[in-house]
Amino acid sequence: MDFKNLTITKEENVAILTINRPKALNALNTELLNELDKAIDVLKADDEVFVIIITGEGKAFVAGADIAEMRDMTPEEARKFAILGSRIFRKIELMDKVVIAAVNGFALGGGSELALCCDIILGGEKAKFGQPEVGLGICLGFAGTQRLPRLVGIKKAKELIFTGDIIDAEEAGKIGLVNHVIPQDELMAKSIEMAKRIASKGQIAVRYAKVAINRGIDTDMDTGNAIETDLFALCFANEDQKEGMTAFLEKRRAEFKNK
Ligand code: DAK
């Protein structure tokens, strides 16, 4: 499938989705969001893809929602735009495949919110994060007020959102906004390496673990434990569980069929 603002490449079981609108620092307009929506559906349906890496072309990951498009929106248009972005980001978050954000540069506003809905965030040394929305006279629209406090804590999230400060990769690493800070020229290689490491595991088990974490985090400990217990038990219905444990006992590498 051809996209105007995105490219998709594949390496073994890893797909790399690159946001490719560098003239506007990959800012998210409606057209790009609709393409992203379609691309996620395509990758979700592709049985050969186990792990997805999202990155940006040029010096930005994504410099936010498109300010030029947003400026003249009516409240109703703004509502539709926010619903569109939030729905896609939630789809990424709940997707039954692991999604890694490889943040190569500016991840601001909606760009930071895009990274936040990914399972793992890897930041190149040139990555910059921030929620500058209040400086534009708007609050956040793609669920950053919900995900950022859950990730870095309520006080730090409030500081970032109320000041609009832009922080560098090192600071983002310190506050737990990124999993790892990586030398810029190694960002994609290391991201692919991690993606392949995840892809080499039993994908049903990875998927169940993602569900348990995502569903459990928004509930109480007992309900979360119950979700985990059921998913753990369900693993024993899969060939992968027999293969993984047999391989360990036979001192060989597991060959998962994801069945
Ligand atoms: N939107 C549109 N164009 C953008 C853009 C953006 N977010 N960011 C950059 N560009 C464009 C610039 O206008 C410029 O275009 P030309 O002038 O060349 O035509 C081009 O990209 C290159 O940018 P600069 O010349 O500014 O590049 P610099 O290296 O000098 O500066 C920068 C890089 C990232 C510091 C700067 O571009 C910048 O401050 N960009 C804006 C960052 C920002 O404020 N992002 C947050 C956007 S607000 C909601 C829905 C969604 C949201 C909120 C509410 N609802 C509907 C309720 C989300 C909001 C946001 O994300």
Short mmCIF file of N, CA, C and O and ligand atoms in Angstrom, two decimals, residues 23-25 27 59 63-68 70 78-79 81-82 106 108-111 113 132-133 136 138-142, ligand 1:
data_model
loop_
_atom_site.label_atom_id
_atom_site.label_comp_id
_atom_site.label_asym_id
_atom_site.label_seq_id
_atom_site.Cartn_x
_atom_site.Cartn_y
_atom_site.Cartn_z
N LYS A 23 9.10 18.17 5.65
CA LYS A 23 9.02 19.63 5.43
C LYS A 23 8.25 20.32 6.55
O LYS A 23 8.45 21.50 6.81
N ALA A 24 7.40 19.59 7.22
CA ALA A 24 6.68 20.16 8.38
C ALA A 24 7.08 19.43 9.66
O ALA A 24 6.31 19.34 10.61
N LEU A 25 8.30 18.95 9.68
CA LEU A 25 8.83 18.20 10.84
C LEU A 25 7.88 17.08 11.28
O LEU A 25 7.70 16.83 12.46
N ALA A 27 4.76 16.90 11.29
CA ALA A 27 3.56 17.29 12.05
C ALA A 27 2.35 16.48 11.59
O ALA A 27 2.18 16.19 10.40
N LYS A 59 14.89 15.47 10.98
CA LYS A 59 15.35 15.85 12.32
C LYS A 59 14.25 15.77 13.38
O LYS A 59 14.50 16.09 14.55
N ALA A 63 6.84 16.68 15.32
CA ALA A 63 6.87 17.97 16.06
C ALA A 63 5.49 18.41 16.51
O ALA A 63 5.26 19.60 16.76
N GLY A 64 4.57 17.47 16.58
CA GLY A 64 3.25 17.80 17.14
C GLY A 64 2.15 17.67 16.13
O GLY A 64 2.36 17.28 14.98
N ALA A 65 0.95 18.00 16.59
CA ALA A 65 -0.17 18.11 15.66
C ALA A 65 0.10 19.32 14.78
O ALA A 65 0.84 20.23 15.17
N ASP A 66 -0.52 19.31 13.59
CA ASP A 66 -0.24 20.37 12.62
C ASP A 66 -0.91 21.68 13.03
O ASP A 66 -2.14 21.81 12.98
N ILE A 67 -0.08 22.64 13.42
CA ILE A 67 -0.61 23.92 13.94
C ILE A 67 -1.33 24.69 12.84
O ILE A 67 -2.38 25.30 13.08
N ALA A 68 -0.80 24.60 11.61
CA ALA A 68 -1.43 25.33 10.50
C ALA A 68 -2.84 24.80 10.25
O ALA A 68 -3.77 25.58 9.98
N MET A 70 -4.69 23.21 12.53
CA MET A 70 -5.54 23.38 13.72
C MET A 70 -6.01 24.81 13.92
O MET A 70 -7.07 25.03 14.50
N ALA A 78 -12.24 20.53 16.00
CA ALA A 78 -11.17 20.21 16.97
C ALA A 78 -11.51 18.92 17.72
O ALA A 78 -10.65 18.08 17.97
N ARG A 79 -12.79 18.77 18.04
CA ARG A 79 -13.22 17.58 18.76
C ARG A 79 -12.99 16.33 17.89
O ARG A 79 -12.44 15.33 18.34
N PHE A 81 -10.90 16.03 15.44
CA PHE A 81 -9.45 15.83 15.27
C PHE A 81 -8.87 15.12 16.50
O PHE A 81 -8.09 14.17 16.37
N ALA A 82 -9.28 15.58 17.67
CA ALA A 82 -8.78 14.96 18.91
C ALA A 82 -9.24 13.51 19.02
O ALA A 82 -8.47 12.63 19.41
N PHE A 106 12.79 15.79 17.50
CA PHE A 106 11.69 16.43 18.23
C PHE A 106 10.48 15.49 18.38
O PHE A 106 9.96 14.97 17.38
N LEU A 108 7.25 16.43 20.11
CA LEU A 108 6.58 17.52 20.84
C LEU A 108 5.07 17.38 20.70
O LEU A 108 4.56 16.94 19.66
N GLY A 109 4.37 17.81 21.73
CA GLY A 109 2.91 17.79 21.67
C GLY A 109 2.39 16.42 21.26
O GLY A 109 2.70 15.41 21.90
N GLY A 110 1.62 16.39 20.16
CA GLY A 110 1.09 15.13 19.66
C GLY A 110 2.18 14.12 19.33
O GLY A 110 1.93 12.91 19.31
N GLY A 111 3.40 14.59 19.08
CA GLY A 111 4.52 13.68 18.79
C GLY A 111 4.97 12.96 20.04
O GLY A 111 5.26 11.75 20.03
N GLU A 113 2.98 12.52 22.52
CA GLU A 113 1.83 11.65 22.84
C GLU A 113 1.84 10.37 22.00
O GLU A 113 1.42 9.32 22.48
N PRO A 132 4.35 21.41 24.48
CA PRO A 132 4.28 22.88 24.42
C PRO A 132 2.88 23.45 24.18
O PRO A 132 2.73 24.66 23.95
N GLU A 133 1.85 22.62 24.28
CA GLU A 133 0.49 23.04 23.89
C GLU A 133 0.03 24.32 24.58
O GLU A 133 -0.59 25.18 23.95
N LEU A 136 0.47 27.50 23.03
CA LEU A 136 -0.35 27.77 21.84
C LEU A 136 -1.80 28.07 22.23
O LEU A 136 -2.68 28.19 21.36
N ILE A 138 -3.77 26.01 23.92
CA ILE A 138 -4.62 24.80 23.97
C ILE A 138 -4.06 23.85 25.02
O ILE A 138 -2.88 23.94 25.38
N CYS A 139 -4.93 22.97 25.49
CA CYS A 139 -4.40 21.89 26.34
C CYS A 139 -4.16 20.68 25.46
O CYS A 139 -4.34 20.75 24.25
N LEU A 140 -3.73 19.59 26.04
CA LEU A 140 -3.36 18.42 25.24
C LEU A 140 -4.61 17.75 24.67
O LEU A 140 -5.67 17.81 25.29
N GLY A 141 -4.46 17.13 23.49
CA GLY A 141 -5.64 16.56 22.84
C GLY A 141 -5.57 15.09 22.52
O GLY A 141 -6.55 14.48 22.13
N PHE A 142 -4.38 14.49 22.65
CA PHE A 142 -4.25 13.07 22.28
C PHE A 142 -3.87 12.22 23.49
O PHE A 142 -3.01 11.35 23.42
N1 DAK B 1 2.74 22.07 12.90
C1 DAK B 1 2.89 22.57 11.65
N2 DAK B 1 4.08 22.87 11.13
C2 DAK B 1 5.16 22.69 11.89
C3 DAK B 1 5.09 22.17 13.21
C4 DAK B 1 3.78 21.84 13.70
N3 DAK B 1 3.60 21.30 14.91
N4 DAK B 1 6.33 22.10 13.71
C5 DAK B 1 7.15 22.56 12.74
N5 DAK B 1 6.46 22.91 11.65
C6 DAK B 1 6.97 23.46 10.39
C7 DAK B 1 7.41 24.90 10.56
O1 DAK B 1 6.31 25.76 10.47
C8 DAK B 1 8.37 25.04 9.40
O2 DAK B 1 7.63 25.21 8.22
P1 DAK B 1 8.10 26.27 7.08
O3 DAK B 1 8.20 27.58 7.76
O4 DAK B 1 9.45 25.74 6.64
O5 DAK B 1 7.06 26.17 6.03
C9 DAK B 1 9.02 23.68 9.32
O6 DAK B 1 8.16 22.76 10.01
C10 DAK B 1 10.37 23.63 10.00
O7 DAK B 1 10.21 24.12 11.32
P2 DAK B 1 11.14 25.26 11.94
O8 DAK B 1 11.68 26.15 10.88
O9 DAK B 1 10.38 25.89 13.04
O10 DAK B 1 12.33 24.38 12.51
P3 DAK B 1 13.30 24.73 13.72
O11 DAK B 1 14.36 23.70 13.70
O12 DAK B 1 13.70 26.16 13.71
O13 DAK B 1 12.40 24.51 15.04
C11 DAK B 1 10.86 23.30 16.44
C12 DAK B 1 11.98 23.23 15.38
C13 DAK B 1 10.33 21.89 16.64
C14 DAK B 1 11.44 23.82 17.77
C15 DAK B 1 9.75 24.27 15.95
O14 DAK B 1 9.41 23.89 14.63
C16 DAK B 1 8.51 24.24 16.78
O15 DAK B 1 8.48 24.82 17.88
N6 DAK B 1 7.46 23.57 16.28
C17 DAK B 1 6.18 23.52 16.94
C18 DAK B 1 6.22 22.55 18.08
C19 DAK B 1 4.93 22.51 18.83
O16 DAK B 1 4.47 23.52 19.40
N7 DAK B 1 4.33 21.34 18.85
C20 DAK B 1 3.07 21.13 19.54
C21 DAK B 1 1.98 21.30 18.54
S1 DAK B 1 0.42 21.34 19.34
C22 DAK B 1 -6.15 18.70 20.25
C23 DAK B 1 -5.58 17.82 19.38
C24 DAK B 1 -4.23 17.68 19.34
C25 DAK B 1 -3.43 18.44 20.15
C26 DAK B 1 -4.01 19.31 21.04
C27 DAK B 1 -5.36 19.44 21.11
N8 DAK B 1 -7.53 18.89 20.24
C28 DAK B 1 -8.14 18.97 18.97
C29 DAK B 1 -8.20 19.30 21.42
C30 DAK B 1 -2.01 18.41 19.97
C31 DAK B 1 -1.37 19.60 19.92
C32 DAK B 1 -0.02 19.74 19.46
O17 DAK B 1 0.69 18.80 19.17
#
